PDB file of C-alpha atoms in Angstrom:
ATOM      1  CA  MET E 151      27.197  30.983  -4.864  1.00 37.00           C
ATOM      2  CA  ILE E 152      24.867  28.320  -4.540  1.00 43.00           C
ATOM      3  CA  ASP E 153      22.812  26.710  -7.944  1.00 51.00           C
ATOM      4  CA  THR E 154      19.176  27.546  -8.442  1.00 54.00           C
ATOM      5  CA  PRO E 155      17.563  24.455 -10.339  1.00 59.00           C
ATOM      6  CA  ALA E 156      16.195  25.653 -13.555  1.00 69.00           C
ATOM      7  CA  ALA E 157      12.548  26.268 -14.025  1.00 74.00           C
ATOM      8  CA  ASP E 158      12.031  23.767 -15.945  1.00 78.00           C
ATOM      9  CA  ALA E 159      13.770  20.976 -13.884  1.00 79.00           C
ATOM     10  CA  VAL E 160      10.937  22.201 -11.574  1.00 88.00           C
ATOM     11  CA  ASP E 161       8.183  21.530 -13.917  1.00 86.00           C
ATOM     12  CA  ASP E 162       9.455  18.410 -15.365  1.00 88.00           C
ATOM     13  CA  PHE E 163       9.894  17.165 -12.323  1.00 93.00           C
ATOM     14  CA  THR E 164       6.446  18.594 -10.899  1.00 93.00           C
ATOM     15  CA  ALA E 165       4.811  17.492 -13.617  1.00 93.00           C
ATOM     16  CA  HIS E 166       5.471  13.552 -13.146  1.00 93.00           C
ATOM     17  CA  ARG E 167       5.235  13.759  -9.633  1.00 94.00           C
ATOM     18  CA  ARG E 168       2.455  11.728  -8.957  1.00 92.00           C
ATOM     19  CA  LEU E 169       3.545   9.030 -11.315  1.00 92.00           C
ATOM     20  CA  LEU E 170       6.769   9.091  -9.263  1.00 95.00           C
ATOM     21  CA  PHE E 171       5.447   8.779  -5.894  1.00 95.00           C
ATOM     22  CA  ALA E 172       2.763   6.165  -7.466  1.00 92.00           C
ATOM     23  CA  THR E 173       5.673   3.821  -8.789  1.00 94.00           C
ATOM     24  CA  ALA E 174       7.617   4.352  -5.429  1.00 96.00           C
ATOM     25  CA  TYR E 175       4.543   3.710  -3.257  1.00 95.00           C
ATOM     26  CA  ARG E 176       3.513   0.501  -4.890  1.00 94.00           C
ATOM     27  CA  MET E 177       7.317  -0.772  -5.175  1.00 94.00           C
ATOM     28  CA  LEU E 178       8.051   0.066  -1.199  1.00 94.00           C
ATOM     29  CA  GLY E 179       4.275  -0.198   0.497  1.00 93.00           C
ATOM     30  CA  SER E 180       5.565   2.906   2.610  1.00 93.00           C
ATOM     31  CA  VAL E 181       4.677   6.298   2.019  1.00 93.00           C
ATOM     32  CA  ALA E 182       7.323   7.566   4.089  1.00 92.00           C
ATOM     33  CA  ASP E 183       9.583   5.579   2.044  1.00 94.00           C
ATOM     34  CA  ALA E 184       7.933   6.572  -1.055  1.00 95.00           C
ATOM     35  CA  GLU E 185       8.929  10.378   0.115  1.00 96.00           C
ATOM     36  CA  ASP E 186      12.039  10.064   0.505  1.00 96.00           C
ATOM     37  CA  VAL E 187      12.560   8.348  -2.455  1.00 97.00           C
ATOM     38  CA  LEU E 188      11.109  11.336  -4.094  1.00 97.00           C
ATOM     39  CA  GLN E 189      13.293  13.378  -2.285  1.00 97.00           C
ATOM     40  CA  ASP E 190      16.311  11.861  -3.529  1.00 97.00           C
ATOM     41  CA  ALA E 191      15.375  11.714  -7.309  1.00 97.00           C
ATOM     42  CA  TRP E 192      14.698  15.593  -6.999  1.00 96.00           C
ATOM     43  CA  LEU E 193      18.261  15.798  -5.955  1.00 95.00           C
ATOM     44  CA  LYS E 194      19.632  13.451  -8.393  1.00 93.00           C
ATOM     45  CA  TRP E 195      17.292  15.215 -11.417  1.00 94.00           C
ATOM     46  CA  SER E 196      18.359  19.056 -10.081  1.00 90.00           C
ATOM     47  CA  GLN E 197      21.964  17.883 -10.666  1.00 89.00           C
ATOM     48  CA  THR E 198      21.560  16.249 -14.129  1.00 87.00           C
ATOM     49  CA  ASP E 199      22.322  17.605 -17.338  1.00 84.00           C
ATOM     50  CA  ARG E 200      18.646  18.065 -18.555  1.00 76.00           C
ATOM     51  CA  GLY E 201      20.466  18.580 -22.112  1.00 77.00           C
ATOM     52  CA  SER E 202      21.652  14.800 -22.032  1.00 81.00           C
ATOM     53  CA  VAL E 203      18.449  13.899 -21.464  1.00 84.00           C
ATOM     54  CA  ALA E 204      15.849  12.634 -23.982  1.00 83.00           C
ATOM     55  CA  HIS E 205      12.563  12.138 -22.208  1.00 90.00           C
ATOM     56  CA  ALA E 206      12.011  13.339 -18.623  1.00 91.00           C
ATOM     57  CA  ARG E 207       9.575  11.223 -17.859  1.00 91.00           C
ATOM     58  CA  ALA E 208      11.652   7.843 -18.634  1.00 92.00           C
ATOM     59  CA  TYR E 209      14.764   9.171 -17.084  1.00 93.00           C
ATOM     60  CA  LEU E 210      12.719   9.974 -13.960  1.00 95.00           C
ATOM     61  CA  VAL E 211      10.857   6.533 -13.838  1.00 95.00           C
ATOM     62  CA  ARG E 212      14.230   4.733 -13.640  1.00 95.00           C
ATOM     63  CA  THR E 213      15.988   6.865 -11.579  1.00 96.00           C
ATOM     64  CA  VAL E 214      12.506   6.337  -8.924  1.00 97.00           C
ATOM     65  CA  THR E 215      12.699   2.646  -9.855  1.00 96.00           C
ATOM     66  CA  ASN E 216      16.096   1.775  -9.125  1.00 95.00           C
ATOM     67  CA  LEU E 217      16.199   4.057  -5.377  1.00 97.00           C
ATOM     68  CA  SER E 218      13.442   2.104  -4.874  1.00 96.00           C
ATOM     69  CA  LEU E 219      15.216  -1.238  -5.227  1.00 94.00           C
ATOM     70  CA  ASN E 220      17.918  -0.231  -3.418  1.00 92.00           C
ATOM     71  CA  ARG E 221      15.405   0.514  -0.438  1.00 92.00           C
ATOM     72  CA  LEU E 222      13.602  -2.504  -0.749  1.00 90.00           C
ATOM     73  CA  THR E 223      16.596  -4.633  -0.719  1.00 83.00           C
ATOM     74  CA  SER E 224      17.665  -2.908   2.563  1.00 81.00           C
ATOM     75  CA  ALA E 225      14.195  -2.708   4.124  1.00 76.00           C
ATOM     76  CA  ARG E 226      13.780  -6.416   3.946  1.00 74.00           C
ATOM     77  CA  ALA E 227      16.686  -7.019   6.304  1.00 70.00           C
ATOM     78  CA  THR E 228      15.155  -4.627   8.639  1.00 73.00           C
ATOM     79  CA  ARG E 229      11.682  -6.179   8.915  1.00 74.00           C
ATOM     80  CA  GLU E 230      12.846  -9.169   9.682  1.00 74.00           C
ATOM     81  CA  SER E 231      13.299  -7.694  13.158  1.00 78.00           C
ATOM     82  CA  TYR E 232      10.131  -6.008  13.081  1.00 83.00           C
ATOM     83  CA  VAL E 233       8.312  -6.240  16.443  1.00 86.00           C
ATOM     84  CA  GLY E 234       4.886  -8.199  15.539  1.00 87.00           C
ATOM     85  CA  GLN E 235       3.136  -8.254  12.060  1.00 90.00           C
ATOM     86  CA  TRP E 236       4.522  -6.011   9.146  1.00 92.00           C
ATOM     87  CA  LEU E 237       1.591  -4.233   7.550  1.00 94.00           C
ATOM     88  CA  PRO E 238       1.570  -1.959   4.096  1.00 94.00           C
ATOM     89  CA  GLU E 239       1.497   2.021   5.228  1.00 95.00           C
ATOM     90  CA  PRO E 240      -2.402   3.048   4.370  1.00 95.00           C
ATOM     91  CA  LEU E 241      -2.780   5.893   1.964  1.00 94.00           C
ATOM     92  CA  LEU E 242      -5.874   8.128   2.317  1.00 93.00           C
ATOM     93  CA  THR E 243      -7.198   7.676  -1.560  1.00 87.00           C
ATOM     94  CA  ALA E 244      -9.620   9.757  -3.998  1.00 74.00           C
ATOM     95  CA  PRO E 245     -11.707   8.280  -7.070  1.00 61.00           C
ATOM     96  CA  ASP E 246      -9.221   9.504  -9.170  1.00 54.00           C
ATOM     97  CA  VAL E 247      -6.249   8.109  -7.166  1.00 45.00           C
ATOM     98  CA  SER E 248      -3.229   7.592  -9.149  1.00 43.00           C
ATOM     99  CA  GLU E 249      -3.706   8.628 -12.549  1.00 46.00           C
ATOM    100  CA  GLY E 250      -7.248   6.697 -13.112  1.00 47.00           C
ATOM    101  CA  ALA E 251      -9.551   4.745 -11.228  1.00 46.00           C
ATOM    102  CA  GLU E 252      -8.735   1.651 -13.486  1.00 47.00           C
ATOM    103  CA  LEU E 253      -5.248   1.791 -11.162  1.00 55.00           C
ATOM    104  CA  ALA E 254      -7.304   1.857  -8.086  1.00 59.00           C
ATOM    105  CA  ASP E 255      -6.979  -2.047  -7.531  1.00 65.00           C
ATOM    106  CA  SER E 256      -3.630  -1.825  -7.889  1.00 73.00           C
ATOM    107  CA  VAL E 257      -2.714   0.004  -4.977  1.00 83.00           C
ATOM    108  CA  SER E 258      -5.225  -1.974  -2.416  1.00 88.00           C
ATOM    109  CA  THR E 259      -3.772  -3.277   0.548  1.00 91.00           C
ATOM    110  CA  ALA E 260      -4.187  -7.139  -0.237  1.00 90.00           C
ATOM    111  CA  LEU E 261      -2.084  -6.312  -3.613  1.00 91.00           C
ATOM    112  CA  LEU E 262       0.407  -4.873  -1.756  1.00 93.00           C
ATOM    113  CA  VAL E 263       0.877  -7.480   0.956  1.00 92.00           C
ATOM    114  CA  VAL E 264       1.253 -10.105  -1.785  1.00 93.00           C
ATOM    115  CA  LEU E 265       4.040  -8.051  -3.368  1.00 94.00           C
ATOM    116  CA  GLU E 266       5.797  -8.083  -0.314  1.00 91.00           C
ATOM    117  CA  SER E 267       6.139 -11.864  -1.110  1.00 92.00           C
ATOM    118  CA  LEU E 268       8.390 -11.521  -4.433  1.00 94.00           C
ATOM    119  CA  SER E 269      11.814 -10.577  -5.193  1.00 94.00           C
ATOM    120  CA  PRO E 270      12.708  -6.672  -5.307  1.00 94.00           C
ATOM    121  CA  VAL E 271      13.247  -7.317  -8.973  1.00 96.00           C
ATOM    122  CA  GLU E 272      10.004  -8.996  -9.415  1.00 97.00           C
ATOM    123  CA  ARG E 273       8.206  -6.471  -7.449  1.00 96.00           C
ATOM    124  CA  ALA E 274       9.729  -3.862 -10.111  1.00 96.00           C
ATOM    125  CA  VAL E 275       8.673  -5.913 -12.634  1.00 97.00           C
ATOM    126  CA  PHE E 276       5.165  -6.671 -12.180  1.00 96.00           C
ATOM    127  CA  VAL E 277       4.574  -2.852 -11.050  1.00 95.00           C
ATOM    128  CA  LEU E 278       5.710  -1.391 -14.067  1.00 95.00           C
ATOM    129  CA  ARG E 279       4.193  -4.049 -16.434  1.00 95.00           C
ATOM    130  CA  GLU E 280       0.891  -4.865 -15.010  1.00 92.00           C
ATOM    131  CA  VAL E 281       0.683  -1.642 -13.141  1.00 91.00           C
ATOM    132  CA  PHE E 282       1.965   1.043 -15.504  1.00 91.00           C
ATOM    133  CA  GLY E 283       1.615  -0.874 -19.050  1.00 92.00           C
ATOM    134  CA  TYR E 284       5.542  -0.608 -20.163  1.00 95.00           C
ATOM    135  CA  SER E 285       6.290  -2.978 -22.406  1.00 96.00           C
ATOM    136  CA  HIS E 286       9.552  -5.179 -21.852  1.00 97.00           C
ATOM    137  CA  ALA E 287      11.741  -3.433 -23.653  1.00 96.00           C
ATOM    138  CA  GLU E 288      10.859  -0.461 -22.117  1.00 96.00           C
ATOM    139  CA  ILE E 289      11.524  -2.295 -18.345  1.00 96.00           C
ATOM    140  CA  ALA E 290      14.641  -3.836 -19.695  1.00 97.00           C
ATOM    141  CA  GLY E 291      15.757  -0.247 -20.335  1.00 94.00           C
ATOM    142  CA  ILE E 292      14.777   0.809 -17.061  1.00 94.00           C
ATOM    143  CA  LEU E 293      16.203  -1.897 -14.860  1.00 95.00           C
ATOM    144  CA  ASP E 294      19.781  -2.677 -17.156  1.00 94.00           C
ATOM    145  CA  ARG E 295      18.666  -6.276 -17.952  1.00 95.00           C
ATOM    146  CA  SER E 296      18.179  -7.989 -21.192  1.00 97.00           C
ATOM    147  CA  GLU E 297      14.682  -7.946 -22.547  1.00 97.00           C
ATOM    148  CA  ALA E 298      14.335 -11.897 -22.282  1.00 97.00           C
ATOM    149  CA  THR E 299      15.601 -11.780 -18.772  1.00 97.00           C
ATOM    150  CA  VAL E 300      12.320  -9.374 -18.048  1.00 97.00           C
ATOM    151  CA  ARG E 301       9.772 -11.260 -19.873  1.00 97.00           C
ATOM    152  CA  GLN E 302      10.772 -14.364 -17.911  1.00 98.00           C
ATOM    153  CA  THR E 303      10.736 -12.219 -14.488  1.00 97.00           C
ATOM    154  CA  ALA E 304       7.588 -10.570 -15.628  1.00 97.00           C
ATOM    155  CA  HIS E 305       5.602 -14.416 -16.321  1.00 97.00           C
ATOM    156  CA  ARG E 306       6.926 -15.455 -12.956  1.00 97.00           C
ATOM    157  CA  ALA E 307       5.393 -12.486 -10.825  1.00 97.00           C
ATOM    158  CA  ARG E 308       2.472 -12.735 -12.575  1.00 95.00           C
ATOM    159  CA  GLU E 309       1.827 -16.172 -11.698  1.00 95.00           C
ATOM    160  CA  HIS E 310       2.769 -15.396  -8.330  1.00 94.00           C
ATOM    161  CA  VAL E 311       0.540 -13.021  -7.843  1.00 94.00           C
ATOM    162  CA  GLN E 312      -2.659 -14.860  -9.390  1.00 91.00           C
ATOM    163  CA  ALA E 313      -1.815 -17.498  -7.394  1.00 89.00           C
ATOM    164  CA  ARG E 314      -1.669 -15.577  -3.971  1.00 87.00           C
ATOM    165  CA  ARG E 315      -4.460 -13.096  -4.655  1.00 79.00           C
ATOM    166  CA  PRO E 316      -8.041 -14.455  -4.679  1.00 69.00           C
ATOM    167  CA  ARG E 317     -10.456 -12.165  -6.354  1.00 74.00           C
ATOM    168  CA  TYR E 318     -12.842 -10.837  -4.010  1.00 79.00           C
ATOM    169  CA  ASP E 319     -16.065  -8.574  -4.171  1.00 75.00           C
ATOM    170  CA  THR E 320     -15.548  -5.016  -5.732  1.00 73.00           C
ATOM    171  CA  ASP E 321     -19.269  -3.635  -5.296  1.00 82.00           C
ATOM    172  CA  GLN E 322     -18.569  -0.292  -3.771  1.00 85.00           C
ATOM    173  CA  GLU E 323     -22.317  -0.042  -2.565  1.00 89.00           C
ATOM    174  CA  GLN E 324     -21.790  -3.108  -1.010  1.00 92.00           C
ATOM    175  CA  ARG E 325     -18.892  -2.547   0.557  1.00 92.00           C
ATOM    176  CA  GLN E 326     -20.303   0.791   2.045  1.00 93.00           C
ATOM    177  CA  ALA E 327     -23.155  -0.788   3.734  1.00 95.00           C
ATOM    178  CA  VAL E 328     -20.763  -3.406   5.325  1.00 96.00           C
ATOM    179  CA  THR E 329     -18.635  -0.179   6.476  1.00 96.00           C
ATOM    180  CA  GLU E 330     -21.286   1.313   8.159  1.00 96.00           C
ATOM    181  CA  ARG E 331     -22.762  -1.986   9.583  1.00 96.00           C
ATOM    182  CA  PHE E 332     -19.225  -2.409  11.177  1.00 97.00           C
ATOM    183  CA  LEU E 333     -19.292   0.820  12.143  1.00 96.00           C
ATOM    184  CA  ALA E 334     -22.554   0.805  14.310  1.00 96.00           C
ATOM    185  CA  ALA E 335     -21.510  -2.776  15.507  1.00 97.00           C
ATOM    186  CA  CYS E 336     -18.472  -1.376  16.863  1.00 95.00           C
ATOM    187  CA  THR E 337     -20.172   1.430  18.584  1.00 93.00           C
ATOM    188  CA  GLY E 338     -22.974  -0.423  19.999  1.00 94.00           C
ATOM    189  CA  GLY E 339     -20.515  -2.942  21.215  1.00 94.00           C
ATOM    190  CA  ASP E 340     -22.701  -5.674  19.588  1.00 96.00           C
ATOM    191  CA  LEU E 341     -20.950  -8.990  19.331  1.00 97.00           C
ATOM    192  CA  ASN E 342     -23.724 -10.677  17.760  1.00 97.00           C
ATOM    193  CA  ALA E 343     -24.262  -8.186  15.255  1.00 97.00           C
ATOM    194  CA  MET E 344     -19.825  -7.993  14.718  1.00 97.00           C
ATOM    195  CA  MET E 345     -20.268 -11.906  14.108  1.00 97.00           C
ATOM    196  CA  GLU E 346     -22.459 -11.535  11.672  1.00 97.00           C
ATOM    197  CA  LEU E 347     -20.421  -9.466   9.460  1.00 97.00           C
ATOM    198  CA  LEU E 348     -17.166 -11.662   9.487  1.00 98.00           C
ATOM    199  CA  ALA E 349     -16.848 -14.716   7.436  1.00 96.00           C
ATOM    200  CA  PRO E 350     -16.419 -17.700   9.111  1.00 96.00           C
ATOM    201  CA  ASP E 351     -12.608 -18.253   8.505  1.00 95.00           C
ATOM    202  CA  VAL E 352     -11.836 -14.721   8.682  1.00 97.00           C
ATOM    203  CA  THR E 353      -8.595 -13.498   9.909  1.00 97.00           C
ATOM    204  CA  ALA E 354      -7.242 -10.009  11.478  1.00 97.00           C
ATOM    205  CA  TRP E 355      -3.617  -8.888  11.540  1.00 96.00           C
ATOM    206  CA  ALA E 356      -2.401  -5.921  13.615  1.00 96.00           C
ATOM    207  CA  ASP E 357       0.596  -3.830  12.957  1.00 96.00           C
ATOM    208  CA  GLY E 358       1.777  -1.809  15.828  1.00 94.00           C
ATOM    209  CA  GLY E 359       5.444  -1.733  15.198  1.00 90.00           C
ATOM    210  CA  GLY E 360       5.897  -2.022  18.986  1.00 88.00           C
ATOM    211  CA  LYS E 361       4.887   1.139  19.423  1.00 89.00           C
ATOM    212  CA  VAL E 362       1.397   0.678  20.247  1.00 89.00           C
ATOM    213  CA  THR E 363      -0.375  -2.360  22.112  1.00 84.00           C
ATOM    214  CA  ALA E 364      -1.326  -4.760  19.177  1.00 87.00           C
ATOM    215  CA  ALA E 365      -1.496  -8.663  18.950  1.00 88.00           C
ATOM    216  CA  ARG E 366       1.607  -9.771  17.761  1.00 87.00           C
ATOM    217  CA  ARG E 367       0.480 -13.086  15.518  1.00 92.00           C
ATOM    218  CA  PRO E 368      -2.499 -12.885  13.521  1.00 95.00           C
ATOM    219  CA  LEU E 369      -6.255 -14.398  15.067  1.00 97.00           C
ATOM    220  CA  HIS E 370      -8.701 -16.599  13.328  1.00 97.00           C
ATOM    221  CA  GLY E 371     -12.168 -17.394  13.534  1.00 97.00           C
ATOM    222  CA  THR E 372     -15.345 -15.388  13.811  1.00 97.00           C
ATOM    223  CA  ASP E 373     -15.554 -15.381  17.762  1.00 97.00           C
ATOM    224  CA  PRO E 374     -11.820 -14.965  18.564  1.00 97.00           C
ATOM    225  CA  VAL E 375     -11.866 -11.892  16.231  1.00 97.00           C
ATOM    226  CA  ALA E 376     -14.985 -10.264  17.049  1.00 97.00           C
ATOM    227  CA  ARG E 377     -14.344 -10.606  20.886  1.00 97.00           C
ATOM    228  CA  TRP E 378     -10.899  -9.168  20.640  1.00 96.00           C
ATOM    229  CA  MET E 379     -12.203  -6.292  18.554  1.00 95.00           C
ATOM    230  CA  LEU E 380     -14.619  -5.081  20.603  1.00 96.00           C
ATOM    231  CA  GLY E 381     -12.466  -5.510  23.528  1.00 95.00           C
ATOM    232  CA  VAL E 382      -9.691  -3.328  22.271  1.00 94.00           C
ATOM    233  CA  LEU E 383     -12.246  -0.723  21.994  1.00 93.00           C
ATOM    234  CA  ALA E 384     -13.949  -1.051  25.143  1.00 93.00           C
ATOM    235  CA  LYS E 385     -10.332  -0.192  26.979  1.00 92.00           C
ATOM    236  CA  PRO E 386     -10.389   3.499  28.600  1.00 92.00           C
ATOM    237  CA  GLU E 387      -7.356   4.726  26.500  1.00 91.00           C
ATOM    238  CA  LEU E 388      -9.594   4.833  23.740  1.00 92.00           C
ATOM    239  CA  HIS E 389     -12.735   6.585  25.127  1.00 91.00           C
ATOM    240  CA  GLY E 390     -13.446   9.325  23.094  1.00 92.00           C
ATOM    241  CA  MET E 391     -11.999   7.952  19.664  1.00 95.00           C
ATOM    242  CA  THR E 392     -14.307   7.943  16.579  1.00 95.00           C
ATOM    243  CA  LEU E 393     -14.721   5.805  13.287  1.00 96.00           C
ATOM    244  CA  GLU E 394     -15.276   7.153  10.157  1.00 95.00           C
ATOM    245  CA  THR E 395     -15.798   5.704   6.839  1.00 95.00           C
ATOM    246  CA  ALA E 396     -12.674   6.462   4.403  1.00 94.00           C
ATOM    247  CA  LEU E 397     -11.632   5.296   1.300  1.00 92.00           C
ATOM    248  CA  VAL E 398      -8.219   3.746   2.007  1.00 94.00           C
ATOM    249  CA  ASN E 399      -5.946   2.363  -0.990  1.00 92.00           C
ATOM    250  CA  GLY E 400      -8.681   2.410  -3.231  1.00 88.00           C
ATOM    251  CA  GLU E 401     -11.351   0.925  -1.521  1.00 89.00           C
ATOM    252  CA  GLN E 402     -14.237   2.059   1.551  1.00 92.00           C
ATOM    253  CA  GLY E 403     -12.213   1.515   5.056  1.00 95.00           C
ATOM    254  CA  VAL E 404     -12.086   2.282   8.517  1.00 97.00           C
ATOM    255  CA  LEU E 405     -10.437   5.540  10.150  1.00 97.00           C
ATOM    256  CA  PHE E 406     -10.105   5.445  13.910  1.00 97.00           C
ATOM    257  CA  VAL E 407      -9.809   9.340  15.314  1.00 96.00           C
ATOM    258  CA  MET E 408      -8.959  10.522  18.310  1.00 94.00           C
ATOM    259  CA  GLY E 409      -9.020  13.852  18.798  1.00 90.00           C
ATOM    260  CA  ALA E 410      -9.226  14.959  14.897  1.00 88.00           C
ATOM    261  CA  HIS E 411      -5.835  13.147  14.355  1.00 93.00           C
ATOM    262  CA  PRO E 412      -6.312   9.591  12.963  1.00 96.00           C
ATOM    263  CA  ILE E 413      -4.494   6.925  15.227  1.00 96.00           C
ATOM    264  CA  GLY E 414      -5.175   3.769  12.970  1.00 96.00           C
ATOM    265  CA  ALA E 415      -6.898   2.410   9.715  1.00 97.00           C
ATOM    266  CA  LEU E 416      -8.661  -0.643   8.784  1.00 97.00           C
ATOM    267  CA  THR E 417      -8.434  -2.432   5.291  1.00 96.00           C
ATOM    268  CA  TYR E 418     -10.562  -5.408   4.441  1.00 96.00           C
ATOM    269  CA  ASP E 419     -11.534  -7.945   1.762  1.00 94.00           C
ATOM    270  CA  LEU E 420     -14.774  -8.856   1.152  1.00 93.00           C
ATOM    271  CA  ASN E 421     -15.957 -12.093   0.071  1.00 91.00           C
ATOM    272  CA  ASP E 422     -19.835 -13.248  -0.302  1.00 91.00           C
ATOM    273  CA  GLY E 423     -20.568 -10.265   1.646  1.00 93.00           C
ATOM    274  CA  LEU E 424     -18.540 -10.882   4.675  1.00 96.00           C
ATOM    275  CA  MET E 425     -15.308  -9.130   5.805  1.00 96.00           C
ATOM    276  CA  GLN E 426     -12.482 -10.883   5.165  1.00 94.00           C
ATOM    277  CA  ASN E 427      -8.380 -10.266   5.950  1.00 95.00           C
ATOM    278  CA  LEU E 428      -8.831  -6.985   8.545  1.00 97.00           C
ATOM    279  CA  ARG E 429      -5.963  -5.659   8.446  1.00 97.00           C
ATOM    280  CA  PHE E 430      -5.363  -2.890  11.183  1.00 97.00           C
ATOM    281  CA  GLN E 431      -2.534  -0.696  10.519  1.00 97.00           C
ATOM    282  CA  VAL E 432      -2.259   1.399  14.172  1.00 96.00           C
ATOM    283  CA  ASN E 433       1.431   2.023  13.710  1.00 96.00           C
ATOM    284  CA  PRO E 434       1.832   5.988  14.705  1.00 95.00           C
ATOM    285  CA  ASP E 435       4.953   5.843  12.435  1.00 94.00           C
ATOM    286  CA  LYS E 436       3.261   4.554   9.350  1.00 95.00           C
ATOM    287  CA  LEU E 437       0.139   6.888   9.255  1.00 96.00           C
ATOM    288  CA  SER E 438       1.876   9.873   7.402  1.00 93.00           C
ATOM    289  CA  GLY E 439      -0.395   8.808   4.597  1.00 93.00           C
ATOM    290  CA  LEU E 440      -3.788   9.633   6.633  1.00 93.00           C
ATOM    291  CA  ARG E 441      -3.213  13.101   7.150  1.00 83.00           C
TER     292      ARG E 441
END
C-alpha cells in the first residue's frame, strides 16, 4: 500500500511554496535548480512526522536553504568547466513578484551576479537576512551555526555586496522608454541610434553555454558592443525573430522570441539614462523561467 501525503502537508507546502521558490532561486540563480530543490524539499516534508514540527514555515525554509547550500556547493565545481560566460537564469516576473514589490530589486540579474562571488554560506546568510529579514538568531538555527558566527558572516557578506554593486537608475518609466528605443534600433538596424543608447564604458556578456553561438568573452565599449549586437540580429537563422519588452527579474528587459517561443532574454543596468552591463541569456537549457 502506498502512503498518501496528508492534506495538511499539501496545504502547508502549497501555502509557503512561493517563499520557498524565492529563497531557492536567490540562493542558486537557477530556475531549474530551484524547482529541483523544491521537489526534494517536498519529498522530505511529505515523509516528516509533522507532530514534531512546531512551525511548518520555519522547517520548510530551513530544509530548502540547506538543500540549496548542498546544490550550490556542487554547482561551483560544475561552473568551473562551463563553456563561455555563466549568467543566472532569467525569470519573468510581475509587479507583485516574490511577496511584494519591495523585494523586486533582490531578484535583479545585477544582484544575482554579485551573489555568485559570495561563498555558499555567505550567500545563504545574505539572502535570509537582507532579503527576507530573518534575525541572526533565526539564521543561526536554520544553518546550525552560532549566532556570533552568523553576525560576522552577515556583516562580511553585506560589505562585499555593497562594494561590488553600484546603484543604478531605477525609474521604471525611463527604463521603458530606453527599452523601446533599443527595440527600435534593433529592428531598424540603426547603428547610430544603438550607440546613442549605450554608455561609453558599456560591457556585454552572453551566455550560450556551448549550446548556441555566443561571445565567449565580454565585449567592451560602445562601438564593439553595438556592432556585435546588430551583427547577431542580422544573421539569416534569426530571420523571423521578434523582440518584445518584458519584466525580467523585476526590471524592464527584452525577450527574443521565435515562433512564439522565447529563445533568449536581455537584462541591463541603466546609468544616467544609458544602457550599461548588458546580459544576454541565450542558453536554451536556462530559459525555463521565460515560459
